[in-house]
Amino acid sequence: MASPSVDAASDSSSTPVPSSHGIDRDPEKDFPKEPELAPEVDCNIVRWTGSDDRDNPQNWTFTRKAGTTGIWVYACLATAIGSSIFSSGSQAISAEYNASRTVVTLGVSLFMIGYCVGPPIWGPLSEHFGRKWPAVIGMSLFTIFCIPAAVGQNMATILVSRFFQGTFGAAPLALIGGALVDIWNPIQRSVALTCCVGTLFWSPSLAPVIGDFVTENVGWRWTQWISCIMGGICALLLLVALPETYAPLLLRQRAARLRKDGVPDARSQFDGKALTVSDIARIYLIRAFMLLATEPILIAVTIYQAFIYGMLYLFYVAYPIVFEEIRHWNLGISSLPFLGIVVGVLCGCAVVIAHILITAKPPKMDIDGKPIIIPEERLPIMIIGSILVPVGLFIFAWTSNPEIHWIGMAIGGFPIGMGMYMIFVQCFNYIIDVYMTIANSAIAGNTMVRSGFAAAFPLFGPAMFHRLGVEWATSLLAFLSLAMILIPVLFWKYGARIRARSKNRISS
């Protein structure tokens, strides 16, 4: 999954239009603010005119904001299901093309490599063209590349198509973070982002349930036709119903209309400020790798998050081994235990949202009137999640004997899903809080490593489960998860001290 980026230009300070919905209240209006001297105003600069300016996405009604968010969530749902539904047809594809399971699994891995390649393309494009059109183009091309994967007559065609599906399907994942910044205030945005990340976590786990029944009844090619249909609906929805939300583009368009209407000097403060190629290389590549090489917080959190993300995609090849090969369930029924992970993710999402709403309060201010952010406040939820994951893995491992009732493994999936989600979403929030103005670079490096793990784990997973057995292969994952509990615990205790030491290096 591509990660949320923070666009300062889009995060305007105007107050949203009140509504009867409780969550629509903007708590920022209650925050203490230092008095500011009125700057000298350039009348030719086009700005938002205030809280009644309905062209400003921050001033939209709650219903319109929720509808816009819903479209973005569906776009992420379509591409996330596409990422893992291919695994349902692995056995049938292997038999049809006489290919090894490892080669067929490349269909999932190459999709994830596309996820790694896509964000550095789609993120900068949104600086020039806004949120809508890159998303429309990305999902349209995602839909097109589902077709050769569905009708391909050789593995090369299918695998290349899967790579491009991931590259173009990464568009909504790369853009949704900025889109949420465009329309929601910080507390509302935290809730919306939690729901979006939850969708990106439960939908790939639901995809094998859908895909296995489809493969069993109408053939594996229909897993790709389902992705094509969902992508086509999404592209049409983005084209017809999604409004543009990127404030710099909207203000540039407003200035252009004024010039056309006889105000020749009208201009936006964002004119001429789009990213250059050198900016893109610096932000998404050079600085991203520099931070990954020098920042202990980013290194540790990225490894932990990448391990969790890789393990999620490992389960898409491990569950068929456990339930088809060992317990001899048929294809459709063998996917139902994935629902344990799905329910766990949904419960984890509810816990994180409840925590956000319960703990939401005006932040303390420093002497300059700026809010004081304490990143370590994100860690208690992560610590709870880090305990749940190994608990679930040990339950899954030692109830895997076919002589033991299957309900034990299904129950084990619940804390696995819940814990993985709580770790995953709080890793994002912690990185953003720590790195603030260079969060885009930190997240870019994080995304590359995370997608690499998700691509690699399904490749070695089958061999690990066959050679070690389900008990010890899963226990190995559990022991690694136990060791990684130290990451959030140590940062909870020493994070502020580590940040103080690395602060100058970050700012330089």
Short mmCIF file of C-alpha atoms in Angstrom, two decimals:
data_model
loop_
_atom_site.label_atom_id
_atom_site.label_comp_id
_atom_site.label_asym_id
_atom_site.label_seq_id
_atom_site.Cartn_x
_atom_site.Cartn_y
_atom_site.Cartn_z
CA MET A 1 0.00 0.00 0.00
CA ALA A 2 1.21 3.42 -0.76
CA SER A 3 1.12 5.69 2.16
CA PRO A 4 -0.40 8.95 3.24
CA SER A 5 1.41 12.10 2.31
CA VAL A 6 0.97 15.47 3.94
CA ASP A 7 0.31 18.41 1.62
CA ALA A 8 0.66 21.63 3.53
CA ALA A 9 -0.97 23.60 0.78
CA SER A 10 -4.07 21.50 0.94
CA ASP A 11 -4.41 21.54 4.72
CA SER A 12 -6.09 24.93 4.83
CA SER A 13 -7.02 26.57 8.06
CA SER A 14 -10.53 27.61 7.15
CA THR A 15 -13.34 26.19 9.27
CA PRO A 16 -15.66 23.58 7.70
CA VAL A 17 -19.35 24.29 7.39
CA PRO A 18 -21.11 23.07 10.55
CA SER A 19 -23.56 20.22 10.32
CA SER A 20 -25.59 18.04 12.61
CA HIS A 21 -22.97 15.29 12.48
CA GLY A 22 -20.86 15.24 15.63
CA ILE A 23 -17.67 14.33 13.80
CA ASP A 24 -18.06 17.36 11.56
CA ARG A 25 -17.29 19.73 14.42
CA ASP A 26 -13.83 21.22 13.85
CA PRO A 27 -11.95 21.00 17.16
CA GLU A 28 -9.15 23.18 15.79
CA LYS A 29 -11.27 26.29 16.28
CA ASP A 30 -10.92 25.71 20.03
CA PHE A 31 -7.14 25.47 19.93
CA PRO A 32 -5.28 28.45 21.44
CA LYS A 33 -3.63 30.57 18.80
CA GLU A 34 -1.11 33.39 19.03
CA PRO A 35 -2.27 36.74 17.66
CA GLU A 36 -0.82 37.49 14.25
CA LEU A 37 -0.07 40.77 12.57
CA ALA A 38 -2.09 41.28 9.42
CA PRO A 39 0.24 40.92 6.44
CA GLU A 40 0.17 43.27 3.54
CA VAL A 41 -2.32 41.80 1.07
CA ASP A 42 -1.60 41.52 -2.65
CA CYS A 43 -4.99 42.02 -4.30
CA ASN A 44 -3.90 40.08 -7.38
CA ILE A 45 -3.28 36.88 -5.42
CA VAL A 46 -6.26 34.53 -5.61
CA ARG A 47 -7.13 33.00 -2.24
CA TRP A 48 -10.02 31.27 -0.52
CA THR A 49 -12.46 33.91 0.64
CA GLY A 50 -13.34 32.38 4.01
CA SER A 51 -15.49 29.75 5.67
CA ASP A 52 -18.36 30.41 3.24
CA ASP A 53 -16.24 29.72 0.14
CA ARG A 54 -17.83 26.51 -1.13
CA ASP A 55 -15.08 25.98 -3.71
CA ASN A 56 -12.71 25.24 -0.82
CA PRO A 57 -12.92 21.47 -0.14
CA GLN A 58 -12.38 22.13 3.57
CA ASN A 59 -15.74 23.95 3.59
CA TRP A 60 -17.78 21.21 1.93
CA THR A 61 -20.65 19.61 3.81
CA PHE A 62 -19.99 16.45 5.81
CA THR A 63 -22.09 14.45 3.34
CA ARG A 64 -20.04 15.57 0.35
CA LYS A 65 -16.77 14.89 2.16
CA ALA A 66 -17.98 11.43 3.19
CA GLY A 67 -19.09 10.66 -0.37
CA THR A 68 -15.73 11.74 -1.77
CA THR A 69 -13.94 9.61 0.81
CA GLY A 70 -16.18 6.67 -0.07
CA ILE A 71 -15.13 6.87 -3.73
CA TRP A 72 -11.46 6.83 -2.75
CA VAL A 73 -12.04 3.89 -0.41
CA TYR A 74 -13.74 1.93 -3.21
CA ALA A 75 -10.77 2.67 -5.50
CA CYS A 76 -8.40 1.27 -2.89
CA LEU A 77 -10.73 -1.70 -2.37
CA ALA A 78 -10.69 -2.54 -6.09
CA THR A 79 -6.92 -2.51 -6.41
CA ALA A 80 -6.31 -4.24 -3.04
CA ILE A 81 -8.61 -7.12 -3.99
CA GLY A 82 -6.78 -7.32 -7.31
CA SER A 83 -3.47 -7.71 -5.50
CA SER A 84 -4.30 -11.03 -3.84
CA ILE A 85 -7.25 -12.58 -5.70
CA PHE A 86 -4.78 -13.98 -8.24
CA SER A 87 -3.46 -16.37 -5.57
CA SER A 88 -6.77 -18.26 -5.65
CA GLY A 89 -6.02 -19.61 -9.10
CA SER A 90 -2.42 -20.63 -8.41
CA GLN A 91 -3.03 -24.38 -8.49
CA ALA A 92 -5.20 -24.22 -11.62
CA ILE A 93 -2.74 -21.92 -13.43
CA SER A 94 0.17 -24.17 -12.47
CA ALA A 95 -1.63 -27.20 -13.91
CA GLU A 96 -2.76 -25.41 -17.09
CA TYR A 97 0.66 -24.02 -18.02
CA ASN A 98 2.81 -26.74 -16.42
CA ALA A 99 4.52 -24.06 -14.34
CA SER A 100 5.93 -24.37 -10.85
CA ARG A 101 4.00 -22.85 -7.96
CA THR A 102 6.90 -20.43 -7.41
CA VAL A 103 6.58 -19.10 -10.96
CA VAL A 104 2.81 -18.73 -10.58
CA THR A 105 3.29 -16.96 -7.24
CA LEU A 106 5.25 -14.32 -9.14
CA GLY A 107 1.82 -13.09 -10.23
CA VAL A 108 1.33 -11.77 -6.70
CA SER A 109 4.95 -10.70 -6.20
CA LEU A 110 5.17 -8.72 -9.44
CA PHE A 111 1.93 -6.93 -8.56
CA MET A 112 3.56 -5.85 -5.28
CA ILE A 113 6.69 -4.70 -7.11
CA GLY A 114 4.34 -2.58 -9.22
CA TYR A 115 3.04 -1.12 -5.96
CA CYS A 116 6.64 -0.12 -5.24
CA VAL A 117 7.19 1.47 -8.67
CA GLY A 118 3.86 3.29 -8.93
CA PRO A 119 3.83 5.83 -6.05
CA PRO A 120 6.90 7.82 -7.22
CA ILE A 121 5.02 8.28 -10.50
CA TRP A 122 1.53 9.09 -9.25
CA GLY A 123 2.49 11.30 -6.30
CA PRO A 124 4.37 13.91 -8.37
CA LEU A 125 1.72 13.81 -11.11
CA SER A 126 -0.84 14.99 -8.56
CA GLU A 127 1.31 18.10 -7.98
CA HIS A 128 0.68 19.09 -11.60
CA PHE A 129 -2.75 17.66 -12.39
CA GLY A 130 -4.50 17.30 -9.02
CA ARG A 131 -5.97 14.17 -7.49
CA LYS A 132 -8.74 13.28 -9.92
CA TRP A 133 -7.08 12.79 -13.30
CA PRO A 134 -4.08 10.72 -12.16
CA ALA A 135 -6.55 8.47 -10.32
CA VAL A 136 -8.80 8.18 -13.40
CA ILE A 137 -5.86 7.36 -15.68
CA GLY A 138 -4.32 4.94 -13.19
CA MET A 139 -7.50 2.94 -12.63
CA SER A 140 -8.36 2.96 -16.34
CA LEU A 141 -4.97 1.44 -17.18
CA PHE A 142 -5.31 -0.99 -14.26
CA THR A 143 -8.59 -2.15 -15.83
CA ILE A 144 -7.03 -2.50 -19.28
CA PHE A 145 -4.15 -4.64 -17.99
CA CYS A 146 -6.58 -6.98 -16.25
CA ILE A 147 -7.71 -8.12 -19.71
CA PRO A 148 -4.43 -9.74 -20.91
CA ALA A 149 -4.11 -11.38 -17.49
CA ALA A 150 -7.58 -12.87 -18.00
CA VAL A 151 -7.11 -14.04 -21.60
CA GLY A 152 -3.33 -14.63 -21.73
CA GLN A 153 -2.19 -17.90 -23.26
CA ASN A 154 1.24 -18.04 -21.61
CA MET A 155 2.78 -17.21 -18.25
CA ALA A 156 4.89 -14.35 -19.61
CA THR A 157 1.79 -12.42 -20.73
CA ILE A 158 0.05 -13.00 -17.42
CA LEU A 159 3.05 -12.02 -15.29
CA VAL A 160 3.83 -8.85 -17.25
CA SER A 161 0.18 -7.85 -17.04
CA ARG A 162 0.21 -8.37 -13.28
CA PHE A 163 3.21 -6.06 -12.90
CA PHE A 164 1.43 -3.27 -14.79
CA GLN A 165 -1.76 -3.88 -12.81
CA GLY A 166 0.22 -3.13 -9.66
CA THR A 167 1.97 -0.10 -11.13
CA PHE A 168 -1.25 1.55 -12.31
CA GLY A 169 -3.36 0.22 -9.44
CA ALA A 170 -1.03 2.02 -7.03
CA ALA A 171 -2.52 5.37 -8.13
CA PRO A 172 -5.36 5.58 -5.58
CA LEU A 173 -3.08 4.26 -2.83
CA ALA A 174 -0.54 6.98 -3.58
CA LEU A 175 -3.16 9.74 -3.75
CA ILE A 176 -5.67 8.94 -1.02
CA GLY A 177 -3.54 10.35 1.80
CA GLY A 178 -3.33 13.74 0.11
CA ALA A 179 -7.01 13.62 -0.80
CA LEU A 180 -7.96 13.14 2.86
CA VAL A 181 -5.72 16.06 3.83
CA ASP A 182 -7.57 18.18 1.26
CA ILE A 183 -11.00 17.82 2.83
CA TRP A 184 -10.82 16.79 6.50
CA ASN A 185 -9.53 18.48 9.63
CA PRO A 186 -6.85 16.54 11.57
CA ILE A 187 -9.06 14.53 13.94
CA GLN A 188 -11.61 13.72 11.23
CA ARG A 189 -8.72 12.81 8.94
CA SER A 190 -7.30 10.38 11.51
CA VAL A 191 -10.62 8.54 11.58
CA ALA A 192 -10.91 8.54 7.78
CA LEU A 193 -7.33 7.34 7.34
CA THR A 194 -7.87 4.57 9.88
CA CYS A 195 -10.88 3.33 7.89
CA CYS A 196 -8.96 3.53 4.60
CA VAL A 197 -5.97 1.59 5.92
CA GLY A 198 -8.41 -0.92 7.40
CA THR A 199 -9.92 -1.42 3.95
CA LEU A 200 -6.46 -1.98 2.49
CA PHE A 201 -5.87 -4.65 5.13
CA TRP A 202 -9.12 -6.61 5.21
CA SER A 203 -9.91 -6.53 1.49
CA PRO A 204 -6.83 -8.54 0.36
CA SER A 205 -7.78 -11.13 3.00
CA LEU A 206 -11.35 -11.25 1.70
CA ALA A 207 -10.17 -11.61 -1.91
CA PRO A 208 -9.08 -15.28 -1.60
CA VAL A 209 -12.51 -16.14 -0.17
CA ILE A 210 -14.13 -14.66 -3.27
CA GLY A 211 -11.46 -15.96 -5.63
CA ASP A 212 -11.49 -19.55 -4.40
CA PHE A 213 -15.24 -19.94 -4.91
CA VAL A 214 -14.98 -18.25 -8.32
CA THR A 215 -12.08 -20.49 -9.38
CA GLU A 216 -13.87 -23.61 -8.16
CA ASN A 217 -17.08 -22.82 -10.06
CA VAL A 218 -16.19 -20.83 -13.21
CA GLY A 219 -12.40 -21.02 -13.53
CA TRP A 220 -9.35 -18.96 -12.49
CA ARG A 221 -9.63 -16.50 -15.39
CA TRP A 222 -12.73 -15.03 -13.79
CA THR A 223 -10.63 -13.84 -10.86
CA GLN A 224 -9.06 -11.42 -13.33
CA TRP A 225 -12.39 -10.55 -14.92
CA ILE A 226 -13.69 -9.62 -11.46
CA SER A 227 -10.70 -7.28 -11.03
CA CYS A 228 -11.41 -5.87 -14.49
CA ILE A 229 -15.09 -5.24 -13.70
CA MET A 230 -14.31 -3.65 -10.33
CA GLY A 231 -11.60 -1.50 -11.91
CA GLY A 232 -13.88 -0.41 -14.75
CA ILE A 233 -16.65 0.60 -12.34
CA CYS A 234 -14.06 2.45 -10.28
CA ALA A 235 -12.61 4.33 -13.26
CA LEU A 236 -16.11 5.39 -14.34
CA LEU A 237 -16.98 6.46 -10.80
CA LEU A 238 -13.78 8.50 -10.51
CA LEU A 239 -14.47 10.16 -13.86
CA VAL A 240 -18.12 11.00 -13.26
CA ALA A 241 -18.50 11.49 -9.51
CA LEU A 242 -15.13 12.40 -7.97
CA PRO A 243 -14.63 16.15 -7.47
CA GLU A 244 -11.16 17.67 -7.60
CA THR A 245 -9.89 18.49 -4.11
CA TYR A 246 -6.29 19.67 -4.56
CA ALA A 247 -6.29 23.29 -3.36
CA PRO A 248 -3.30 24.56 -5.40
CA LEU A 249 -4.88 23.30 -8.63
CA LEU A 250 -8.30 24.72 -7.72
CA LEU A 251 -6.78 28.13 -6.97
CA ARG A 252 -4.78 28.07 -10.20
CA GLN A 253 -7.99 27.30 -12.09
CA ARG A 254 -9.80 30.13 -10.28
CA ALA A 255 -7.02 32.54 -11.24
CA ALA A 256 -7.20 31.38 -14.87
CA ARG A 257 -10.96 32.01 -14.94
CA LEU A 258 -10.44 35.52 -13.56
CA ARG A 259 -7.83 36.29 -16.21
CA LYS A 260 -10.25 35.07 -18.85
CA ASP A 261 -12.96 37.29 -17.38
CA GLY A 262 -10.85 40.44 -17.62
CA VAL A 263 -8.54 40.44 -14.59
CA PRO A 264 -5.18 40.02 -16.36
CA ASP A 265 -3.00 40.22 -13.21
CA ALA A 266 -4.89 37.54 -11.27
CA ARG A 267 -2.60 34.75 -10.15
CA SER A 268 -2.39 32.00 -7.56
CA GLN A 269 0.32 31.80 -4.92
CA PHE A 270 0.96 28.28 -6.22
CA ASP A 271 1.66 29.28 -9.83
CA GLY A 272 5.00 27.88 -10.97
CA LYS A 273 5.55 25.84 -7.80
CA ALA A 274 5.01 22.33 -9.15
CA LEU A 275 7.68 19.69 -8.54
CA THR A 276 10.54 19.44 -11.02
CA VAL A 277 12.24 16.20 -12.02
CA SER A 278 15.12 17.02 -9.68
CA ASP A 279 12.64 17.63 -6.84
CA ILE A 280 11.06 14.23 -7.47
CA ALA A 281 14.44 12.49 -7.45
CA ARG A 282 15.47 14.31 -4.28
CA ILE A 283 12.25 13.67 -2.33
CA TYR A 284 11.29 10.17 -3.46
CA LEU A 285 14.70 8.60 -4.08
CA ILE A 286 17.82 10.33 -2.75
CA ARG A 287 16.45 11.65 0.54
CA ALA A 288 14.31 8.54 1.05
CA PHE A 289 17.34 6.24 0.89
CA MET A 290 19.43 8.66 2.96
CA LEU A 291 16.86 8.57 5.75
CA LEU A 292 16.62 4.78 5.56
CA ALA A 293 20.39 4.56 5.91
CA THR A 294 20.82 7.03 8.79
CA GLU A 295 17.64 7.20 10.88
CA PRO A 296 17.32 4.44 13.52
CA ILE A 297 13.63 5.16 14.13
CA LEU A 298 12.75 4.92 10.44
CA ILE A 299 14.92 1.82 9.95
CA ALA A 300 13.37 -0.10 12.85
CA VAL A 301 9.75 0.93 12.22
CA THR A 302 10.08 0.22 8.48
CA ILE A 303 11.49 -3.26 9.12
CA TYR A 304 8.68 -4.01 11.57
CA GLN A 305 5.95 -2.71 9.27
CA ALA A 306 7.48 -4.48 6.26
CA PHE A 307 7.61 -7.76 8.21
CA ILE A 308 3.93 -7.42 9.12
CA TYR A 309 2.96 -6.55 5.53
CA GLY A 310 5.04 -9.41 4.12
CA MET A 311 3.47 -11.84 6.58
CA LEU A 312 -0.01 -10.76 5.45
CA TYR A 313 0.82 -11.72 1.85
CA LEU A 314 2.62 -14.87 3.01
CA PHE A 315 -0.68 -16.14 4.42
CA TYR A 316 -2.22 -16.03 0.93
CA VAL A 317 0.05 -18.92 -0.07
CA ALA A 318 0.20 -20.57 3.38
CA TYR A 319 -3.55 -20.98 3.98
CA PRO A 320 -4.03 -23.20 0.89
CA ILE A 321 -1.22 -25.46 2.16
CA VAL A 322 -2.80 -25.69 5.60
CA PHE A 323 -6.41 -26.22 4.62
CA GLU A 324 -6.29 -27.73 1.10
CA GLU A 325 -3.20 -29.95 1.25
CA ILE A 326 -3.20 -30.95 4.92
CA ARG A 327 -6.88 -30.89 5.88
CA HIS A 328 -8.07 -31.80 2.34
CA TRP A 329 -10.80 -29.17 2.20
CA ASN A 330 -12.16 -28.20 -1.20
CA LEU A 331 -10.98 -24.95 -2.78
CA GLY A 332 -13.90 -22.72 -1.79
CA ILE A 333 -14.28 -23.91 1.80
CA SER A 334 -10.52 -23.77 2.40
CA SER A 335 -10.56 -19.98 2.04
CA LEU A 336 -13.19 -19.34 4.73
CA PRO A 337 -10.65 -19.24 7.61
CA PHE A 338 -9.40 -15.98 6.08
CA LEU A 339 -12.53 -14.45 7.59
CA GLY A 340 -10.87 -14.74 11.00
CA ILE A 341 -8.22 -12.27 9.83
CA VAL A 342 -10.89 -10.04 8.24
CA VAL A 343 -12.91 -9.85 11.47
CA GLY A 344 -9.72 -9.18 13.43
CA VAL A 345 -8.80 -6.27 11.15
CA LEU A 346 -12.29 -4.77 11.49
CA CYS A 347 -12.10 -5.01 15.29
CA GLY A 348 -8.62 -3.47 15.25
CA CYS A 349 -9.97 -0.62 13.14
CA ALA A 350 -12.76 -0.04 15.67
CA VAL A 351 -10.23 0.01 18.54
CA VAL A 352 -8.02 2.57 16.81
CA ILE A 353 -10.98 4.83 15.95
CA ALA A 354 -12.27 4.62 19.52
CA HIS A 355 -8.81 5.53 20.81
CA ILE A 356 -8.64 8.55 18.49
CA LEU A 357 -12.06 9.87 19.52
CA ILE A 358 -11.55 9.25 23.25
CA THR A 359 -8.09 10.84 23.43
CA ALA A 360 -8.76 13.75 21.02
CA LYS A 361 -8.06 17.05 22.75
CA PRO A 362 -6.49 20.42 21.91
CA PRO A 363 -2.69 20.01 21.89
CA LYS A 364 -0.35 21.90 24.15
CA MET A 365 1.34 24.87 22.48
CA ASP A 366 4.99 25.91 22.51
CA ILE A 367 6.20 29.46 23.13
CA ASP A 368 5.76 30.26 19.43
CA GLY A 369 2.13 29.16 19.48
CA LYS A 370 2.76 25.96 17.52
CA PRO A 371 1.20 22.65 18.62
CA ILE A 372 3.49 20.26 20.49
CA ILE A 373 3.24 16.78 18.94
CA ILE A 374 4.46 13.77 20.93
CA PRO A 375 4.91 10.90 18.44
CA GLU A 376 5.29 8.33 21.22
CA GLU A 377 1.58 8.75 22.03
CA ARG A 378 1.00 6.53 18.97
CA LEU A 379 2.89 3.60 20.50
CA PRO A 380 0.55 2.11 23.17
CA ILE A 381 -1.82 0.86 20.45
CA MET A 382 1.16 -0.54 18.55
CA ILE A 383 2.45 -2.30 21.67
CA ILE A 384 -0.94 -3.97 22.20
CA GLY A 385 -0.95 -5.08 18.56
CA SER A 386 2.61 -6.39 18.83
CA ILE A 387 1.50 -8.69 21.67
CA LEU A 388 -1.59 -9.93 19.83
CA VAL A 389 0.29 -11.05 16.70
CA PRO A 390 2.56 -13.72 18.30
CA VAL A 391 -0.33 -14.91 20.48
CA GLY A 392 -2.41 -15.52 17.36
CA LEU A 393 0.50 -17.13 15.52
CA PHE A 394 1.19 -19.60 18.32
CA ILE A 395 -2.52 -20.52 18.47
CA PHE A 396 -2.53 -21.00 14.69
CA ALA A 397 0.68 -23.07 14.77
CA TRP A 398 -0.19 -25.52 17.49
CA THR A 399 -3.78 -26.17 16.47
CA SER A 400 -2.76 -26.93 12.86
CA ASN A 401 -2.62 -30.71 13.34
CA PRO A 402 -5.52 -32.11 11.28
CA GLU A 403 -6.58 -34.19 14.29
CA ILE A 404 -7.33 -30.94 16.16
CA HIS A 405 -10.56 -29.12 15.32
CA TRP A 406 -10.12 -26.39 12.71
CA ILE A 407 -11.80 -23.76 14.89
CA GLY A 408 -8.51 -23.26 16.76
CA MET A 409 -6.77 -22.02 13.62
CA ALA A 410 -9.72 -19.79 12.72
CA ILE A 411 -9.65 -18.28 16.22
CA GLY A 412 -5.89 -17.73 15.88
CA GLY A 413 -6.51 -15.64 12.78
CA PHE A 414 -8.50 -13.10 14.80
CA PRO A 415 -5.65 -11.73 16.99
CA ILE A 416 -3.30 -12.01 14.01
CA GLY A 417 -5.49 -9.72 11.90
CA MET A 418 -6.27 -7.35 14.77
CA GLY A 419 -2.64 -7.05 15.86
CA MET A 420 -1.20 -6.66 12.36
CA TYR A 421 -3.61 -3.85 11.58
CA MET A 422 -2.95 -1.99 14.86
CA ILE A 423 0.80 -2.17 14.23
CA PHE A 424 0.53 -1.21 10.57
CA VAL A 425 -1.60 1.92 10.92
CA GLN A 426 0.28 3.23 13.96
CA CYS A 427 3.61 2.77 12.18
CA PHE A 428 2.38 5.20 9.53
CA ASN A 429 1.20 7.70 12.10
CA TYR A 430 4.42 7.45 14.09
CA ILE A 431 6.60 8.04 11.02
CA ILE A 432 4.54 11.07 9.99
CA ASP A 433 4.67 12.55 13.50
CA VAL A 434 8.43 12.01 13.83
CA TYR A 435 9.50 13.31 10.42
CA MET A 436 6.81 15.96 9.85
CA THR A 437 8.00 18.19 6.97
CA ILE A 438 10.07 15.40 5.38
CA ALA A 439 7.44 12.71 5.99
CA ASN A 440 6.95 12.25 2.23
CA SER A 441 10.57 11.14 1.87
CA ALA A 442 10.38 8.89 4.92
CA ILE A 443 7.15 7.28 3.70
CA ALA A 444 8.57 6.84 0.18
CA GLY A 445 11.48 4.81 1.52
CA ASN A 446 9.15 2.90 3.81
CA THR A 447 6.87 2.03 0.88
CA MET A 448 9.70 0.64 -1.23
CA VAL A 449 10.96 -1.65 1.54
CA ARG A 450 7.45 -2.71 2.56
CA SER A 451 6.41 -3.59 -0.99
CA GLY A 452 9.66 -5.51 -1.43
CA PHE A 453 8.88 -7.66 1.62
CA ALA A 454 5.32 -8.26 0.37
CA ALA A 455 6.74 -9.36 -2.99
CA ALA A 456 9.35 -11.68 -1.46
CA PHE A 457 7.43 -13.44 1.32
CA PRO A 458 4.99 -15.34 -0.95
CA LEU A 459 7.96 -16.68 -2.95
CA PHE A 460 9.73 -18.43 -0.07
CA GLY A 461 6.59 -19.11 1.99
CA PRO A 462 5.53 -22.42 0.39
CA ALA A 463 9.01 -23.92 0.71
CA MET A 464 9.22 -22.82 4.35
CA PHE A 465 5.85 -24.36 5.23
CA HIS A 466 6.57 -27.59 3.36
CA ARG A 467 10.04 -28.12 4.84
CA LEU A 468 9.49 -26.93 8.42
CA GLY A 469 5.87 -27.99 8.69
CA VAL A 470 3.02 -25.68 9.61
CA GLU A 471 3.77 -25.82 13.34
CA TRP A 472 7.39 -24.70 13.16
CA ALA A 473 7.06 -22.41 10.13
CA THR A 474 4.33 -20.46 11.90
CA SER A 475 6.19 -20.64 15.22
CA LEU A 476 9.24 -19.13 13.51
CA LEU A 477 7.08 -16.17 12.49
CA ALA A 478 5.76 -16.00 16.05
CA PHE A 479 9.26 -15.93 17.58
CA LEU A 480 10.30 -13.16 15.17
CA SER A 481 7.14 -11.25 16.14
CA LEU A 482 8.00 -11.69 19.81
CA ALA A 483 11.45 -10.21 19.23
CA MET A 484 9.96 -7.23 17.43
CA ILE A 485 7.83 -6.27 20.44
CA LEU A 486 11.02 -4.56 21.61
CA ILE A 487 10.74 -1.97 18.81
CA PRO A 488 7.64 -0.09 20.05
CA VAL A 489 8.56 -0.70 23.70
CA LEU A 490 12.06 0.77 23.33
CA PHE A 491 10.77 3.74 21.33
CA TRP A 492 8.08 4.29 23.97
CA LYS A 493 10.85 4.61 26.56
CA TYR A 494 13.72 6.13 24.57
CA GLY A 495 12.04 7.58 21.47
CA ALA A 496 12.27 11.21 22.58
CA ARG A 497 15.98 10.80 23.35
CA ILE A 498 16.66 9.19 19.97
CA ARG A 499 14.73 11.92 18.18
CA ALA A 500 16.73 14.60 19.99
CA ARG A 501 19.97 13.05 18.77
CA SER A 502 18.84 12.73 15.16
CA LYS A 503 17.04 16.09 14.94
CA ASN A 504 19.95 18.03 13.46
CA ARG A 505 20.62 15.35 10.89
CA ILE A 506 16.97 15.37 9.82
CA SER A 507 16.78 19.14 9.52
CA SER A 508 20.04 19.28 7.59
#
